[in-house]
Coordinates of C-alpha atoms in Angstrom, one line a residue:
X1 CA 167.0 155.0 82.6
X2 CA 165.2 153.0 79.9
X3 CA 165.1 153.2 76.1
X4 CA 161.7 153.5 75.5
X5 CA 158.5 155.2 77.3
X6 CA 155.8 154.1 76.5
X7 CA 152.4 156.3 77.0
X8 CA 148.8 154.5 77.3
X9 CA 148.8 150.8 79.0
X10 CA 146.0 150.0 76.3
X11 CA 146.5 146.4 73.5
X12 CA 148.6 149.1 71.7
X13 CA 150.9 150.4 74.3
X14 CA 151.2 146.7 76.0
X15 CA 151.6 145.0 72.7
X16 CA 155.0 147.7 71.6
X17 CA 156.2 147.3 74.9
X18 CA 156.3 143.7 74.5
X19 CA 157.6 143.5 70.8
X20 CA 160.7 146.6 72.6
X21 CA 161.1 143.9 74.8
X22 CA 162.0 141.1 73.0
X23 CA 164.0 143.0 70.5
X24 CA 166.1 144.0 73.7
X25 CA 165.3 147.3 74.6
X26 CA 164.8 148.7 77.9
X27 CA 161.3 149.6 78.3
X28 CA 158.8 151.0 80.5
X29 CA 154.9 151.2 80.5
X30 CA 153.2 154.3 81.8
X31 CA 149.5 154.7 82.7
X32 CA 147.7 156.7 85.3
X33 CA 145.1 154.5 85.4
X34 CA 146.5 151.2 84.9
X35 CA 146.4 148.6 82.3
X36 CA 143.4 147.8 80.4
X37 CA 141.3 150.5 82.1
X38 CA 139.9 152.0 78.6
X39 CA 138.3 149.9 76.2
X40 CA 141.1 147.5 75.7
X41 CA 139.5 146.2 79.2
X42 CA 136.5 145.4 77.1
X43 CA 134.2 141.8 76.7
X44 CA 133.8 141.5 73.1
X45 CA 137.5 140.2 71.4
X46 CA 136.7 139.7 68.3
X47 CA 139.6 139.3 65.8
X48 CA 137.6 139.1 62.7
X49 CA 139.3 140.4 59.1
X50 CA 137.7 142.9 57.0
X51 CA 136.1 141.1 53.2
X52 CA 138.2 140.2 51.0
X53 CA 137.7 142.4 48.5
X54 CA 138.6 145.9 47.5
X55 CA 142.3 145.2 48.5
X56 CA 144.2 148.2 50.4
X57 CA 147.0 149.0 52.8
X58 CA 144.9 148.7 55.6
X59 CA 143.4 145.3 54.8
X60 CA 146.3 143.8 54.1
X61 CA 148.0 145.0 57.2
X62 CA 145.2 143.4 59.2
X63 CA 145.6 140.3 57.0
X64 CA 149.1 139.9 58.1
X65 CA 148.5 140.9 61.7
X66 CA 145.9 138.3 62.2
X67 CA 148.2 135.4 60.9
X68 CA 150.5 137.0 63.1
X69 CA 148.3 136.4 66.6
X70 CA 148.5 133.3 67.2
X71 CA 152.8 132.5 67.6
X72 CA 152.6 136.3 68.9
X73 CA 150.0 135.4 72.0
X74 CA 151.5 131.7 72.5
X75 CA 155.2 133.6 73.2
X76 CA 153.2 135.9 75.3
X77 CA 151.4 133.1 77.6
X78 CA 154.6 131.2 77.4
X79 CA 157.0 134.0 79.2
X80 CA 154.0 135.0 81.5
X81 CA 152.3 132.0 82.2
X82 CA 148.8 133.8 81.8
X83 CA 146.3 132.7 78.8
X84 CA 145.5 135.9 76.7
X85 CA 142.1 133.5 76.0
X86 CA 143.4 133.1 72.1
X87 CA 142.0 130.7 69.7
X88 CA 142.0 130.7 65.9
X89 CA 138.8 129.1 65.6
X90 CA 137.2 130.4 62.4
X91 CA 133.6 132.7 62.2
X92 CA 130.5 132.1 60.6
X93 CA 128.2 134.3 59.1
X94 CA 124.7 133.6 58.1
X95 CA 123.7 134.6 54.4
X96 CA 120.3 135.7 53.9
X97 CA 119.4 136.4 50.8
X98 CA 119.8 135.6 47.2
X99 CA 122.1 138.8 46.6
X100 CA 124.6 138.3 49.8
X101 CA 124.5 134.8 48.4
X102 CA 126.4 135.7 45.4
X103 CA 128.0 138.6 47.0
X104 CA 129.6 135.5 49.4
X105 CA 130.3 133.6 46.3
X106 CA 132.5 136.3 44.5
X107 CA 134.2 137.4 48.1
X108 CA 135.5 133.3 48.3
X109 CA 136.5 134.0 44.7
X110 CA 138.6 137.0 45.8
X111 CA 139.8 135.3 49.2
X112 CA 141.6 132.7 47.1
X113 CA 143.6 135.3 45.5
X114 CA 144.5 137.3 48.4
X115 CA 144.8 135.2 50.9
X116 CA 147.1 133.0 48.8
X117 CA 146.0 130.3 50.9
X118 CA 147.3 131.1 54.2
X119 CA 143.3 131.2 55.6
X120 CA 139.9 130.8 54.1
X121 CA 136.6 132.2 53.3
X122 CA 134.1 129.5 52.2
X123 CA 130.3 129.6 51.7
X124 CA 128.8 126.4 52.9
X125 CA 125.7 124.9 53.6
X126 CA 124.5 125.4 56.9
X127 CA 124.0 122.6 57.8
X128 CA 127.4 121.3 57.7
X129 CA 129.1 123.4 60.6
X130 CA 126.7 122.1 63.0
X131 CA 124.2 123.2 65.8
X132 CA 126.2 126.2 66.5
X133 CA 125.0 128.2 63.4
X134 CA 122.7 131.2 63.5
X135 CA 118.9 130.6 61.2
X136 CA 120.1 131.0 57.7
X137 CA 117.6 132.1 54.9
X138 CA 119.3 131.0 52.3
X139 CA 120.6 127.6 54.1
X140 CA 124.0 129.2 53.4
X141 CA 126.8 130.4 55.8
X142 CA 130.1 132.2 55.1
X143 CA 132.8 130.3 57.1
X144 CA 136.4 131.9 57.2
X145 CA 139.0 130.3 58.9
X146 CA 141.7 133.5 59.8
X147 CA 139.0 134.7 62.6
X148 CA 140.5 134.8 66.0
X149 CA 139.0 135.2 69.6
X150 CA 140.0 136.4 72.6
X151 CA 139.0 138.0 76.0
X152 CA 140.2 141.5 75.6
X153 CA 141.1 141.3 79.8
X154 CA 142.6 138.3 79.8
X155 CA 145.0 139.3 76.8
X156 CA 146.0 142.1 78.6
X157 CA 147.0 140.7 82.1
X158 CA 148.9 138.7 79.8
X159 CA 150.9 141.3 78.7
X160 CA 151.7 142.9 82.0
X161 CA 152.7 139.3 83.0
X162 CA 154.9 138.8 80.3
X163 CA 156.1 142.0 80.5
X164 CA 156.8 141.9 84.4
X165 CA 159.1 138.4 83.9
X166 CA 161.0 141.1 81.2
X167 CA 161.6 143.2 83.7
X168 CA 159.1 145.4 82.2
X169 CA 156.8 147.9 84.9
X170 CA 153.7 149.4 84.0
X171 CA 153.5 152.8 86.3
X172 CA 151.2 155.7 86.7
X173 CA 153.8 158.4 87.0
X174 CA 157.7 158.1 85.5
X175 CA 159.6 161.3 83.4
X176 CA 159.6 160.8 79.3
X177 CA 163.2 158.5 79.0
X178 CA 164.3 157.5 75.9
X179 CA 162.0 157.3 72.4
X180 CA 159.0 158.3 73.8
X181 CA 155.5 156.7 72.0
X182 CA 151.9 158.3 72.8
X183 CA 149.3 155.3 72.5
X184 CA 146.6 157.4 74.3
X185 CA 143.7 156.3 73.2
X186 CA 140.6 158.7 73.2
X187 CA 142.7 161.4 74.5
X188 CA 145.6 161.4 72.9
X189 CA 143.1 162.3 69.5
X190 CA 141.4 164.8 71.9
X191 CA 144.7 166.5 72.5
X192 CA 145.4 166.3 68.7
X193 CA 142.3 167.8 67.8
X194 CA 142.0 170.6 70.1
X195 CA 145.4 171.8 69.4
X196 CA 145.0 171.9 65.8
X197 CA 141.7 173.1 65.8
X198 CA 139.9 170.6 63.7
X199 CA 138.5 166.9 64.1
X200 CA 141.6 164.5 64.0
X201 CA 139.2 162.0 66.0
X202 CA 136.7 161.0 68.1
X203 CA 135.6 158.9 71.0
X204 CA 132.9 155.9 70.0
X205 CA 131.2 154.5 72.2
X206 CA 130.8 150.9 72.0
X207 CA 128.1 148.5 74.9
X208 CA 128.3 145.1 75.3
X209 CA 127.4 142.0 77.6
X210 CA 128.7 138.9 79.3
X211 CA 126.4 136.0 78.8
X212 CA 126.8 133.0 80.9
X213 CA 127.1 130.3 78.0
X214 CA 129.7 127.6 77.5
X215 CA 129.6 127.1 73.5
X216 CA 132.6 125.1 73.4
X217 CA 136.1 125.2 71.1
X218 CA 133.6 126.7 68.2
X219 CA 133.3 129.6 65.9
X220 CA 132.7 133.0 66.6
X221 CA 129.2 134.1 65.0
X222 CA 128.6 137.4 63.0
X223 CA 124.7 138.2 63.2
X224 CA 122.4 141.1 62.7
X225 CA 125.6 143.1 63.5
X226 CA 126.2 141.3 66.5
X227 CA 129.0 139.5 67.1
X228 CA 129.2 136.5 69.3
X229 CA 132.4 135.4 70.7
X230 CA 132.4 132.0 72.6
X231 CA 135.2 132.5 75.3
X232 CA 137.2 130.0 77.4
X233 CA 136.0 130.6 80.4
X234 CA 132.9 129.4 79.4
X235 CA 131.4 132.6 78.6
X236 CA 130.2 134.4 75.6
X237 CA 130.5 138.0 75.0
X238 CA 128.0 139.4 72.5
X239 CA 128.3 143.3 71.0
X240 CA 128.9 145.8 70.8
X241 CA 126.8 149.2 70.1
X242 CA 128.9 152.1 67.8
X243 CA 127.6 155.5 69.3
X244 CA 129.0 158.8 68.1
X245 CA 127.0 160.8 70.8
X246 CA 126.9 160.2 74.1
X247 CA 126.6 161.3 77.8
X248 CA 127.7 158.7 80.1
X249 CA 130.7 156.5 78.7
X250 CA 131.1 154.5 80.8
X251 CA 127.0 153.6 81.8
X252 CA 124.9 151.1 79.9
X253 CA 121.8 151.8 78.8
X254 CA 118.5 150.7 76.3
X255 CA 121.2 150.6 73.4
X256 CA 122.3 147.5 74.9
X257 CA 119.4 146.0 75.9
X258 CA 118.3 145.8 72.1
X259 CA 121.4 144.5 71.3
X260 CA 121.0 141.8 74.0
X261 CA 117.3 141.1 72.5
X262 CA 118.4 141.1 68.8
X263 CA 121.0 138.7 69.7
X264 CA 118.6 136.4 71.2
X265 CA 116.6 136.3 67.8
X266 CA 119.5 135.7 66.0
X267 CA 121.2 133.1 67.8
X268 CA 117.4 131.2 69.5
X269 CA 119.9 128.9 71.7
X270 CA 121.0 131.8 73.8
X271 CA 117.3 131.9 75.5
X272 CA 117.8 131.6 79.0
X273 CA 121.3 132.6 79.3
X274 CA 122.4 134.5 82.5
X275 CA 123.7 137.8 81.6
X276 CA 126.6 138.9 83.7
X277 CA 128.0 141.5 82.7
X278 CA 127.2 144.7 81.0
X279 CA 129.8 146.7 80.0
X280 CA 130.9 150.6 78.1
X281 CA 133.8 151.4 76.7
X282 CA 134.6 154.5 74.4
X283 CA 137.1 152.9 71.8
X284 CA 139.4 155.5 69.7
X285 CA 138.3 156.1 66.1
X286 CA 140.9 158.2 63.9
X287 CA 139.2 160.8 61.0
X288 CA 140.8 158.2 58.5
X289 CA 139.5 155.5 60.4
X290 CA 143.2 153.5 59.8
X291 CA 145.4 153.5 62.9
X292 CA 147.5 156.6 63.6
X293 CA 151.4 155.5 63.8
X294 CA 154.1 157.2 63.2
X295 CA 155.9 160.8 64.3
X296 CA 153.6 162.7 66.7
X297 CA 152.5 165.9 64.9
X298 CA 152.6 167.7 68.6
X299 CA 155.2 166.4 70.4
X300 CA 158.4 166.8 68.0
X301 CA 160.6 163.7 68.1
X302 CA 157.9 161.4 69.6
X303 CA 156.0 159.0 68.4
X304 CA 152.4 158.1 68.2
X305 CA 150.1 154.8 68.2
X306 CA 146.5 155.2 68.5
X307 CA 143.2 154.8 66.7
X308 CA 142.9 151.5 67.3
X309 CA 138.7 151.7 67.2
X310 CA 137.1 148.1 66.5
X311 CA 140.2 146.1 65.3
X312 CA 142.7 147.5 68.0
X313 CA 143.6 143.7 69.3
X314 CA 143.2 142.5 65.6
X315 CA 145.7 145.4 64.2
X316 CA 148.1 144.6 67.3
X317 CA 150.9 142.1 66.7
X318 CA 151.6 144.0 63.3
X319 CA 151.4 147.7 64.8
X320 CA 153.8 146.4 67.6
X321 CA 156.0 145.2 64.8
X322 CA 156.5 148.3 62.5
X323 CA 156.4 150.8 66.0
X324 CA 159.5 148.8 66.9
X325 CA 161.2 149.0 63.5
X326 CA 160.4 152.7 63.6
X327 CA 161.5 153.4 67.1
X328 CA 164.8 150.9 67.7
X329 CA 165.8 150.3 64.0
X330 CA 164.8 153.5 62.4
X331 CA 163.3 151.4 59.6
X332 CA 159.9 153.0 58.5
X333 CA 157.7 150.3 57.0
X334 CA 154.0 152.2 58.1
X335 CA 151.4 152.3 55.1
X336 CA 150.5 155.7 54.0
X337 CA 147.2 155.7 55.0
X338 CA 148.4 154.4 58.6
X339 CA 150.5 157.9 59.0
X340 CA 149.0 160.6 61.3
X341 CA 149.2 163.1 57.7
X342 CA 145.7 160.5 56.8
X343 CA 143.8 162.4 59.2
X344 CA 145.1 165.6 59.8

């Protein structure tokens, strides 16, 4: 018997099961297909915050979640003994004309206020962060400090890991036991939305690669729309695409490719790199875009975590946090706009 079941092996699923964990419960992971096998078994990892600016629920959640990543994933490597690939090492963002310019300006204005100091967001000259900077118009860059990477694989073997030495099993098959929570991905919103009859959520597809290119302990970059995420292994993921329709989910196709070749322009010192990987992934977007946590509206008692879309491994260590108050403590601390009621 254990206290919690846990539904999806997903950053969502593994992250709760690990917070349960620690907090003492008895928990179990299950997943048909194993850990990591949806898009949390991505390339890309990019923890990145949204601007500061326009302050909401959901940007201050991710706020505190990313200051949260880094003791979260050293406790995780720690118990496991497996590196999640983490590393607060900042991000910079070219500026490239004279209206970003003081766009960037009044955004470090606003990051002093709401980030109270705990990270920053600084425009700079180029010139001063070094050789690893994309061509700047303006000579200018937006360096923030409260970026993150990690390898999105890497982080979740750490989990199971960490999990296992908790005495914590992820399984494809086991009954519902306990406080049951559905972290699904894609279809869990399926199953939402073709009960209810209308759009809860969608599938998007997102296509990336794996260049061979050791950067070094440096910044993420944010590019054309590209982001570039230097990993430890000597690696460097660049992505990803964001495709609404689709055919093959899983297959890679010309969508990438121009992402590969707009990456090139953007970042010249990638000319030559080896890709090795190419890589698809359909990554679970809620209707309100915010993650979905809180009561299931199908399954009555049960619980809910999905929607995790492009800041799933960003939005973890806090989502883990407030599913566990929820779930163990009965304490409900979830925004409004994070409750399933957002996008039904």
């Amino acid at each position: 018997m254990v206290d919690v079941t846990i539904r999806g092996a997903g950053i969502f699923g593994l992250s709760i099961a690990w917070t349960c964990a620690r907090r003492g419960a008895r928990v179990r992971v299950v997943d048909p297909y194993g850990a990591g096998s949806g898009s949390s078994g991505g390339l890309v990892g990019a923890l990145a915050p949204h601007v500061p600016e326009n302050w909401n629920d959901k940007k201050a959640f991710q706020f505190e979640s990313l200051l949260m990543a880094e003791p979260f994933w050293r406790q995780v490597e720690a118990t496991g003994g497996v590196s999640p690939g983490y590393a607060r090492l900042g991000r910079i963002q070219p500026i490239n004309d004279p209206k970003s310019l003081d766009l960037a300006h009044q955004r470090a204005a606003s990051a002093r206020d709401l980030w109270q100091g705990r990270a920053e967001w600084t425009v700079v000259e180029a010139r001063s962060v070094g050789s690893w900077c994309p061509p700047s118009a303006t000579g200018f860059v937006i360096h923030d400090t409260l970026s993150a990477r990690m390898h999105p694989r890497r982080a979740g073997a750490a989990l199971v890991a960490a999990l296992a030495v908790m005495g914590v099993e992820v399984v494809p098959e086991a009954p519902d036991t306990g406080a049951v929570i559905h972290a699904t991905g894609v279809s869990g919103l399926l199953e939402l939305s073709d009960a209810l009859g209308k759009a809860v959520g969608n599938g998007v597809k997102g296509q990336a690669a794996l260049l061979r290119f050791d950067a070094g302990q440096v910044p993420q970059l944010f590019a054309e729309s590209i982001h570039f995420v230097p990993h430890a292994d000597g690696t460097l993921a660049i992505g990803s695409t964001s495709e609404r329709d689709y055919d093959d989910p899983t297959g890679t196709d010309a969508a990438l490719d121009d992402v590969i070749q707009r990456a090139l322009q953007a970042v010249p010192v990638l000319h030559g790199a080896e890709v090795i990987e190419r890589w698809a992934g359909v990554r679970p977007r809620s209707k309100s875009r915010a993650p979905m946590l809180g009561a299931h509206p199908l399954h009555k008692g049960q619980f809910i975590a999905n929607g995790g879309f492009k800041i799933g491994f960003g939005m973890a260590p806090k989502v883990a946090e407030v599913m566990a108050d929820l779930v163990l403590d009965g304490q409900d601390t979830i925004p409004e706009g994070f409750r399933p009621e957002a996008s039904l």
